[in-house]
Short mmCIF file of C-alpha atoms in Angstrom, two decimals:
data_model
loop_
_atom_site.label_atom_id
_atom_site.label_comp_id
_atom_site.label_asym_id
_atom_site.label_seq_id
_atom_site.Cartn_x
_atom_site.Cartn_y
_atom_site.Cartn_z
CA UNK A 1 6.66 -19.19 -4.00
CA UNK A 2 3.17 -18.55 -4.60
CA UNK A 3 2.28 -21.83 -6.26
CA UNK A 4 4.16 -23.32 -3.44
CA UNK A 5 2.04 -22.03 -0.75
CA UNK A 6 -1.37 -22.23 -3.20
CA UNK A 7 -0.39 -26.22 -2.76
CA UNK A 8 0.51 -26.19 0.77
CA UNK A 9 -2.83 -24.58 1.72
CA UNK A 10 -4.88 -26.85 -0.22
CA UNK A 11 -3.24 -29.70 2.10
CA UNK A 12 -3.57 -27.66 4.84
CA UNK A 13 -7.64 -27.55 4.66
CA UNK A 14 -7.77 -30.98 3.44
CA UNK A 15 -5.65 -32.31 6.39
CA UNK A 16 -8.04 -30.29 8.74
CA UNK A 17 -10.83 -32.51 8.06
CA UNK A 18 -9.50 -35.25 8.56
CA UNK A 19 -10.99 -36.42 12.11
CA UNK A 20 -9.92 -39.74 12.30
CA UNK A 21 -6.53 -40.00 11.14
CA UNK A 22 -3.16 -38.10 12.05
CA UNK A 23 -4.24 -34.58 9.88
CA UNK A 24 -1.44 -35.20 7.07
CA UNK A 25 -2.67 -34.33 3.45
CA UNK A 26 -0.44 -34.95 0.25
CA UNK A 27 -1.06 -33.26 -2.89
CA UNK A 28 0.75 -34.27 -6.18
CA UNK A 29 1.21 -31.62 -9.23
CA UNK A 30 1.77 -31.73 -12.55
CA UNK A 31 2.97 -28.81 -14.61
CA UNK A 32 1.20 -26.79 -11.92
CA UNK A 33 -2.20 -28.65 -12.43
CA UNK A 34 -3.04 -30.93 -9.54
CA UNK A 35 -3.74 -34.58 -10.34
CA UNK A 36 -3.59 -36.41 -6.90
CA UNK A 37 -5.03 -35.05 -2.94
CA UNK A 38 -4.81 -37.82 -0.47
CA UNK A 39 -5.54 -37.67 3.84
CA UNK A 40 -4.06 -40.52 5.62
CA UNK A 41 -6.03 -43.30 6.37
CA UNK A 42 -4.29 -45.73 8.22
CA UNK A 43 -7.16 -46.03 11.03
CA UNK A 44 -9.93 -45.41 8.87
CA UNK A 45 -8.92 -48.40 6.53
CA UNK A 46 -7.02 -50.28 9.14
CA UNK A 47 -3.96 -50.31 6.91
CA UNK A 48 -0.61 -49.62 8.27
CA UNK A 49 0.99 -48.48 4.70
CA UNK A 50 -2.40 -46.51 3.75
CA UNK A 51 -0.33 -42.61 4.39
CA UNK A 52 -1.47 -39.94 2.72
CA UNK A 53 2.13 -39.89 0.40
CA UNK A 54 1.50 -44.14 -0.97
CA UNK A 55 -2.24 -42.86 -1.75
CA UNK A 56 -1.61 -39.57 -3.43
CA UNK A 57 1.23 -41.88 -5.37
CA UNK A 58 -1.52 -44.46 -5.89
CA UNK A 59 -3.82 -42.15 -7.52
CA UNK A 60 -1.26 -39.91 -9.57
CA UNK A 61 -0.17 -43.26 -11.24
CA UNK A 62 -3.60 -43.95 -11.99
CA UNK A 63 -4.74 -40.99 -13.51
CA UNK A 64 -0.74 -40.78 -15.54
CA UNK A 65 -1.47 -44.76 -16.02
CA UNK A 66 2.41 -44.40 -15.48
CA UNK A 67 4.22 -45.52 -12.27
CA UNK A 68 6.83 -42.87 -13.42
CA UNK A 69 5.57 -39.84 -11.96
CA UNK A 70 8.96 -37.50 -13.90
CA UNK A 71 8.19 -33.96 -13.91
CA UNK A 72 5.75 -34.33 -10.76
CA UNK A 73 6.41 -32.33 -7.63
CA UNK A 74 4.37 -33.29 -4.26
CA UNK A 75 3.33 -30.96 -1.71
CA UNK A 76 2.97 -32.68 1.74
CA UNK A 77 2.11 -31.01 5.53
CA UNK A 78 4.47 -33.09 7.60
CA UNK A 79 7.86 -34.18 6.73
CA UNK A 80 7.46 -38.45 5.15
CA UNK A 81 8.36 -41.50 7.08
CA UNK A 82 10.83 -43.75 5.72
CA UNK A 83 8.16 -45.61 3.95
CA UNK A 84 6.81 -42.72 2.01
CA UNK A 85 10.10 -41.23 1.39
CA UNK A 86 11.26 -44.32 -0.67
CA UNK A 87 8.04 -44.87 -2.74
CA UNK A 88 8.47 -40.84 -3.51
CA UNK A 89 12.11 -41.57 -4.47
CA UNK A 90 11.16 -44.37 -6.67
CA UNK A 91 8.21 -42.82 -8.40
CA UNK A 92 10.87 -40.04 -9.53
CA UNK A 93 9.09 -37.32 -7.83
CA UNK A 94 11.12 -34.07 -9.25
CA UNK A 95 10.54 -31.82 -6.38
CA UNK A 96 9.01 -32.73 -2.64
CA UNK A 97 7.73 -29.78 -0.11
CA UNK A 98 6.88 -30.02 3.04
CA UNK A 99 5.58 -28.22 6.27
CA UNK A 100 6.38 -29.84 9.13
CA UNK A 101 9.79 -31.18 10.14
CA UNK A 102 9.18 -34.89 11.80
CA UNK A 103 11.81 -34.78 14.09
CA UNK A 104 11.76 -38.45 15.29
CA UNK A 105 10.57 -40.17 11.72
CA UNK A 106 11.51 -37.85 9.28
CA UNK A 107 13.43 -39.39 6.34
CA UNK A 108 15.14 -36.42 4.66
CA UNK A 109 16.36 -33.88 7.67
CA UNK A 110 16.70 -35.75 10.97
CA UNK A 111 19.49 -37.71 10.99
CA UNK A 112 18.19 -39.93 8.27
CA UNK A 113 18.42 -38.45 4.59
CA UNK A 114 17.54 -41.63 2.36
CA UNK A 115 18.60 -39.01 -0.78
CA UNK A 116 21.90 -39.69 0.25
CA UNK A 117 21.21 -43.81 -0.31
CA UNK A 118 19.63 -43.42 -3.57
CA UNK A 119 20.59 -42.26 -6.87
CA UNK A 120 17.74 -39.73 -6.86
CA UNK A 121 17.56 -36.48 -8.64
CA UNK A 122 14.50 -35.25 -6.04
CA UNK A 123 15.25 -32.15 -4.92
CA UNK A 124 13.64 -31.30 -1.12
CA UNK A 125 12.37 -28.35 0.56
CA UNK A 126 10.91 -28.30 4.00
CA UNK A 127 9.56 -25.87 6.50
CA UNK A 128 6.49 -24.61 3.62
CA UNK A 129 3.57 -23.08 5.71
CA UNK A 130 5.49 -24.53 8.80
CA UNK A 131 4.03 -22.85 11.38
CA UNK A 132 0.40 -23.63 10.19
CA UNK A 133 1.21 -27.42 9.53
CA UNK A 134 2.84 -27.43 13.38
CA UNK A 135 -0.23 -26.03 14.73
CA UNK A 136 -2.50 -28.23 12.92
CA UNK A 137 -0.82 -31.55 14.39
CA UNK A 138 0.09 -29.83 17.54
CA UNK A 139 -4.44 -29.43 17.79
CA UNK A 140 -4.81 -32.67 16.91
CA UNK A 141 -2.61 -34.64 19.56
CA UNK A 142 -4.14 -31.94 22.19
CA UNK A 143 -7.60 -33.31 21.63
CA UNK A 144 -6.48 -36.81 20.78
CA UNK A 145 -5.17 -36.26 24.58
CA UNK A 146 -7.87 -35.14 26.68
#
């Protein structure tokens, strides 16, 4: 539990600088070493697919100069889209955390589980640091507001 919330928190104060884009941070480990921290930046690079999950993925298969990502676990502060949730799927992500449920895009609690479409072995756990992630987004939208 302690690595868990060591990786959440490192999310967690990445996602908090993030100014520009929805504060979402996804961190992707390695035999408990990390090898990939991504923010979203879907406005800052005026790319719809450019989430914080595809560029942590992006940068893990770089630096593995594998596509496989087996034995990886990622650590994200909201709950992945449909979108994310596939490529995470694909990549062969062992294990995938998260803070934040997303209660209207979520892919793995809400009504939509795409684990039960694929012949995945990820194993998911939400609800990490889920009071801090819900407070973080809950800031942002607040200010995004007024």
């Amino acid at each position: 539990m302690i690595m868990l919330n060591k990786f959440i928190k490192i999310a967690l104060s990445k996602a908090k600088k993030n100014s520009v884009d929805i504060p979402v941070c996804a961190v992707i480990t390695k035999n408990n070493e990390l090898i990939a921290l991504k923010t979203n930046k879907r406005e800052q690079n005026n790319d719809v697919s450019a989430h914080a999950e595809i560029l942590a993925l992006q940068e893990a298969n770089k630096k593995l100069n594998n596509w496989r990502l087996d034995d990886c676990e990622m650590f994200v502060t909201l709950e992945p889209c449909p979108m994310c949730a596939w490529a995470i799927i694909n990549a062969r992500i062992k294990n995938l955390y998260f803070g934040s449920y997303d209660l209207k895009y979520g892919a793995f609690s809400c009504g939509l589980n795409l684990i039960k479409l694929a012949n995945s072995k990820l194993s998911v756990f939400g609800g990490i640091e889920e009071e801090a992630s819900n407070k973080l987004l809950d800031n942002y939208f607040k200010k995004l507001r007024s």
